[in-house]
Short mmCIF file of C-alpha atoms in Angstrom, two decimals:
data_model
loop_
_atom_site.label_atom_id
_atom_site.label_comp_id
_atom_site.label_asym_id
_atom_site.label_seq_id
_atom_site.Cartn_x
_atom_site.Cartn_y
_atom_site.Cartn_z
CA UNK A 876 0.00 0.00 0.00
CA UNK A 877 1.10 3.39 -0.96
CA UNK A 878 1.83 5.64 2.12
CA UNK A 879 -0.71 8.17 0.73
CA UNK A 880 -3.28 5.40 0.62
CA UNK A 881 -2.73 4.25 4.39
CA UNK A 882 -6.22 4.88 6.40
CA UNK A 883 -6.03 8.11 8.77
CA UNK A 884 -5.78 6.09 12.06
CA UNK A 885 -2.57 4.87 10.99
CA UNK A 886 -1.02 8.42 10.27
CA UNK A 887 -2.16 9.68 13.56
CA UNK A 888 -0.88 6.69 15.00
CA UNK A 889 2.65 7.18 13.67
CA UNK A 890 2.31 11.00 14.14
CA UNK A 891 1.55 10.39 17.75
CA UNK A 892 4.88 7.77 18.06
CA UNK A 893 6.48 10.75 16.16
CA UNK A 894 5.36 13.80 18.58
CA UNK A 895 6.41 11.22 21.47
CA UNK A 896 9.83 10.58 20.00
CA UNK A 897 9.70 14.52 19.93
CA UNK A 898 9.28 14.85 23.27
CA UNK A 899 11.42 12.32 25.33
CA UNK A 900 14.59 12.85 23.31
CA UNK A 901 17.75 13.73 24.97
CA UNK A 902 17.64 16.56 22.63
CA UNK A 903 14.40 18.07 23.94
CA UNK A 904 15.18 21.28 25.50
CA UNK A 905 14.56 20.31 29.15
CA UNK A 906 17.41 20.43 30.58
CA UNK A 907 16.79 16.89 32.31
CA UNK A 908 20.94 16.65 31.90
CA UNK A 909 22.00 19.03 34.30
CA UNK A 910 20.22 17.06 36.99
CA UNK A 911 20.42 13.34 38.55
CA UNK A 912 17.56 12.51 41.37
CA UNK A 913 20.42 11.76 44.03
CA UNK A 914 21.97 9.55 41.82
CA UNK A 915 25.08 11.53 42.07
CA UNK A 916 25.22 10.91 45.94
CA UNK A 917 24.39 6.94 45.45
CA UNK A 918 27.86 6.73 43.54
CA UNK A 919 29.37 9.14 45.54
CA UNK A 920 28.37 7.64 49.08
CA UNK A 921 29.55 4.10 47.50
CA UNK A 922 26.30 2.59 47.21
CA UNK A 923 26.44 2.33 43.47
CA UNK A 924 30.20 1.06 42.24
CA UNK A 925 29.38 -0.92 39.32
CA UNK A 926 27.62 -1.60 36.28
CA UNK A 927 25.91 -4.57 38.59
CA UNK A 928 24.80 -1.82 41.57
CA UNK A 929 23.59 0.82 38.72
CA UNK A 930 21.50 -2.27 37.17
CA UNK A 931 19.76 -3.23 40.59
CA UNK A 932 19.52 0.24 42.03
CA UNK A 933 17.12 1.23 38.41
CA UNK A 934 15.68 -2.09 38.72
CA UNK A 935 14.28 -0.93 42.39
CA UNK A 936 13.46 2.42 41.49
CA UNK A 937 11.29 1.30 38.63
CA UNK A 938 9.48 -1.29 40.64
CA UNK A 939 9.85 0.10 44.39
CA UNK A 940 10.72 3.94 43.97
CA UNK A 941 10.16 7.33 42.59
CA UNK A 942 9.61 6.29 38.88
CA UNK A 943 7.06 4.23 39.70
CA UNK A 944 5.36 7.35 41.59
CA UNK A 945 6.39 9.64 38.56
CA UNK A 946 4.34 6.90 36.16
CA UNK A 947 1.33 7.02 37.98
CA UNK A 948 1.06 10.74 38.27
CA UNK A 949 1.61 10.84 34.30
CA UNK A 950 -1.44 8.36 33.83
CA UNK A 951 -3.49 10.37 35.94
CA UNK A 952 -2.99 13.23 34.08
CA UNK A 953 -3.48 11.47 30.99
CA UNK A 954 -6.93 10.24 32.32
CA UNK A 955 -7.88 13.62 33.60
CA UNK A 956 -6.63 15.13 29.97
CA UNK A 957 -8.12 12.52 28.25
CA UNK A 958 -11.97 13.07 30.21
CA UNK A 959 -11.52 16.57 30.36
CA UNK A 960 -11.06 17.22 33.86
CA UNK A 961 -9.33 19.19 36.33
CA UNK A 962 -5.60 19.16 36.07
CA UNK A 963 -5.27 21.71 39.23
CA UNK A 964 -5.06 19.47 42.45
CA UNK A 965 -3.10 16.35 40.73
CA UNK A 966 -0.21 19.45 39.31
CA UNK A 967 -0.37 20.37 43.30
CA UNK A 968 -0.29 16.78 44.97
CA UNK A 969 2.54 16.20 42.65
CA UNK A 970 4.80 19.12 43.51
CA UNK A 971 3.77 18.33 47.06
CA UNK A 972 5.06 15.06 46.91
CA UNK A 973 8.47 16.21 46.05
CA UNK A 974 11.06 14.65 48.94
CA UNK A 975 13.46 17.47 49.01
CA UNK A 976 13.94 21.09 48.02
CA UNK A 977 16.05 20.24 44.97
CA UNK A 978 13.84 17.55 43.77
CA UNK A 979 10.95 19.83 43.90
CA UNK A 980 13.03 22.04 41.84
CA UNK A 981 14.05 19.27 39.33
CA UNK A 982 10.45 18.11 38.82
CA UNK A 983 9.08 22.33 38.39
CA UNK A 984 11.47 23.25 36.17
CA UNK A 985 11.69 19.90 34.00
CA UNK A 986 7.89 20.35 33.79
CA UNK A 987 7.62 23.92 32.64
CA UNK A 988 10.75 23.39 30.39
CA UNK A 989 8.79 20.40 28.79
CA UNK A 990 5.52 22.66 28.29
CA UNK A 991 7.39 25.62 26.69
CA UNK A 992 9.02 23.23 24.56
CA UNK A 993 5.81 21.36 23.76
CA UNK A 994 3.81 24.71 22.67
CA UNK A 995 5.79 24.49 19.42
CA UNK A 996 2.35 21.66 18.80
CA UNK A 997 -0.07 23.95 19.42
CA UNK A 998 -3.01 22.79 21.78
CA UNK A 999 -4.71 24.52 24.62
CA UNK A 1000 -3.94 22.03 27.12
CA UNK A 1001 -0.51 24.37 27.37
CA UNK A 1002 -2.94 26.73 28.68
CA UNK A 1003 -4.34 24.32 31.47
CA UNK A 1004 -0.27 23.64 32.40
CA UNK A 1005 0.98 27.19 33.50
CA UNK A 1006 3.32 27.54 36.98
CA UNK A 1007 5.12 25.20 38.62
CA UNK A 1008 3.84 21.37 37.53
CA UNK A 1009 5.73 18.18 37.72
CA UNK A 1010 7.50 16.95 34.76
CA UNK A 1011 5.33 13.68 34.73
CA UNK A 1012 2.18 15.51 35.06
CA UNK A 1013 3.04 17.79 32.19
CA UNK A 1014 4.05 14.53 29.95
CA UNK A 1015 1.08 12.76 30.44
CA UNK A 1016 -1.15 15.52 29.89
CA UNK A 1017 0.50 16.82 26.34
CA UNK A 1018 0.00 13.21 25.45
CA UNK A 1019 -3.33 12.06 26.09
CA UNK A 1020 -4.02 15.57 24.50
CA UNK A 1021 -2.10 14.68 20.89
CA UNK A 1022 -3.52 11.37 21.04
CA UNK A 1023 -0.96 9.02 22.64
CA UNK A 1024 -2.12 6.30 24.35
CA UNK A 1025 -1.59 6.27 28.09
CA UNK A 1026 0.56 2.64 28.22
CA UNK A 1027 2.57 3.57 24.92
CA UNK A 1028 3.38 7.35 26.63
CA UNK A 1029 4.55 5.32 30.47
CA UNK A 1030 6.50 3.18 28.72
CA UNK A 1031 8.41 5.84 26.66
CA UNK A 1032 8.58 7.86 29.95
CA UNK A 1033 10.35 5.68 32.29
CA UNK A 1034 12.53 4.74 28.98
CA UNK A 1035 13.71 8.13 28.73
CA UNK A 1036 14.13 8.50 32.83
CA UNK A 1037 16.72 5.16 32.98
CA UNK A 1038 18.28 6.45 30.12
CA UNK A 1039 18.95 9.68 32.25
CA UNK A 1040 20.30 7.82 35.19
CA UNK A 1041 22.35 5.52 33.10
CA UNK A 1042 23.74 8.82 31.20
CA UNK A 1043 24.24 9.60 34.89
CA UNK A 1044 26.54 6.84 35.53
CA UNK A 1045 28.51 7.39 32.60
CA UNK A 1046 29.53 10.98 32.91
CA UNK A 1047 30.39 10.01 36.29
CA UNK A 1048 33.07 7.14 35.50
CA UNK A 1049 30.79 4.10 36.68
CA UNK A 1050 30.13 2.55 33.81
CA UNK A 1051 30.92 2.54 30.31
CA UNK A 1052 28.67 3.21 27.09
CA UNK A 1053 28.75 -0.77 26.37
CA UNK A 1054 27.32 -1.30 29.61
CA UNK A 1055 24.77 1.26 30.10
CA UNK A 1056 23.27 -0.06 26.42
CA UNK A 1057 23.35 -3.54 28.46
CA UNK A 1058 21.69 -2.01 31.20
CA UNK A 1059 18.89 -0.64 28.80
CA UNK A 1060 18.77 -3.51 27.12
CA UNK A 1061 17.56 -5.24 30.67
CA UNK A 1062 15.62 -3.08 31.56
CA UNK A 1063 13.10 -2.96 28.54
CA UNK A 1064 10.63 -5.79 29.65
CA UNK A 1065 11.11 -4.60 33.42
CA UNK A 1066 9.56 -0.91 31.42
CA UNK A 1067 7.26 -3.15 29.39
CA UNK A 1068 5.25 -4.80 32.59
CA UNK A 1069 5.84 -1.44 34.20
CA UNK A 1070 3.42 -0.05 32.14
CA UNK A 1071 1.19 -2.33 32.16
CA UNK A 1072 0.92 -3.04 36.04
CA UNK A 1073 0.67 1.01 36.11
CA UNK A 1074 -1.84 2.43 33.56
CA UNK A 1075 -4.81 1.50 35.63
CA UNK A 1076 -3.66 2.66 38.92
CA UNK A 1077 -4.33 5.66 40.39
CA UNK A 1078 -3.43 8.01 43.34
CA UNK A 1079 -4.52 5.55 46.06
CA UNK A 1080 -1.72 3.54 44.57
CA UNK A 1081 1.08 5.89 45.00
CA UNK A 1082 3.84 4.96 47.46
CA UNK A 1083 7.59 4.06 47.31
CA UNK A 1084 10.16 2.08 49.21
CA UNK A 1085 13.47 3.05 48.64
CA UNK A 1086 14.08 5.39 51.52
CA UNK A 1087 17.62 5.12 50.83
CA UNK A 1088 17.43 7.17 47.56
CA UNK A 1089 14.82 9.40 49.01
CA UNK A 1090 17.86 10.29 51.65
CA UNK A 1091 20.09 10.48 49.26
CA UNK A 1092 18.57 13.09 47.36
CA UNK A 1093 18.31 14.85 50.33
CA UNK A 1094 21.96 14.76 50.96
CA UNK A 1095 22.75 15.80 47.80
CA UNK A 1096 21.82 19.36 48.49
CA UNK A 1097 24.98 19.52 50.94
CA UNK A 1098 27.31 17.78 48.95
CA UNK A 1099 30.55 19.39 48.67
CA UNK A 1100 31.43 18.32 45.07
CA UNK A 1101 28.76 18.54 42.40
CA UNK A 1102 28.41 17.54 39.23
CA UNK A 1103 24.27 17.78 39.26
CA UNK A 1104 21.92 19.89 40.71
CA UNK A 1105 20.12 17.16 42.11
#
């Protein structure tokens, strides 16, 4: 079939994979690599020294930790987007939520990077996203508002977030490229199941269990040495 003759749903499907490409790329102009999550003081502190430790420590916070928060905040917003709801208390719950001063920082100005960014695809959700809102709040609510479904946009989300941490590791001397694609590599069904044990949840579900890298990040903000600003 010729690609003018493919049906519409099929364009807007690909246009959607397209946008969300757009969107999570490490050249979208975020800013998410100026900043770590605490990362920076799990290597430094010793609790991450190999490719092994940067494996299992992504492995937890998928399953166990903050990303797992961050992807059910972005399918809330997606359902809320999606049903045409209020976005106001889930963008506050979610800056609330924030462990530490820098995180809340991180997650604000990753979030109203990613809707400046986004307004080049006009839509008047960018309207309903002004002031200080979490980055996964603002992702799932440009998506399910260009027409990307809520598993496909979770899955590309917590993609892009081990790729940060793994980018992390890297710049930091714990790893090498080779590994952190090896690392990815693992990780993709671990994202896959993520998404969809997570789409149906909502905020009753939210919780984590890695008080270790919520400390972390909180130690990070007195760290003498600093590569990241979180």
């Amino acid at each position: 079939m010729a690609t003018g003759d493919m049906p519409s749903d099929g364009v807007a499907g690909r246009q959607a994979l397209l946008r969300l490409m757009a969107w999570l790329s490490p050249a979208f102009p975020v800013g998410g690599f100026s900043y770590s999550a605490g990362f920076e003081s799990a290597i430094v502190e010793d609790h991450v020294r190999d490719g092994d430790g940067v494996e299992a420590w992504l492995l937890t916070l998928l399953s166990a930790g903050g990303m797992r928060n961050d992807a059910i905040l972005l399918g809330e917003a997606h359902r809320l987007q999606s049903e045409g709801q209020p976005l106001e208390d889930l963008i506050s719950l979610a800056t609330a939520l924030a462990g530490s001063a820098e995180r809340h920082a991180e997650m604000t100005r990753l979030g109203e990077a990613f809707v400046q960014a986004a307004a080049a695809w006009p839509h008047p959700v960018i309207e309903r996203l002004q002031g200080p809102i979490a980055y996964s709040v603002a992702v799932g609510a440009v998506a399910a508002a260009h027409g990307v479904a809520k598993d496909d946009a979770i899955a590309a989300f917590l993609h892009a977030q081990i790729s940060q941490y793994i980018s992390v590791a890297i710049r930091l001397g714990v790893i090498g490229q080779s590994r952190g694609v090896a690392i990815l590599a693992v990780a993709e069904q671990p994202i896959l199941a993520a998404a969809t044990e997570l789409s149906p949840l909502g905020l009753d579900d939210l919780g984590s269990a890695t008080i270790i890298a919520e400390t972390l990040s909180m130690r990070h903000e007195t760290q003498y040495s600093r590569l990241f600003q979180s």
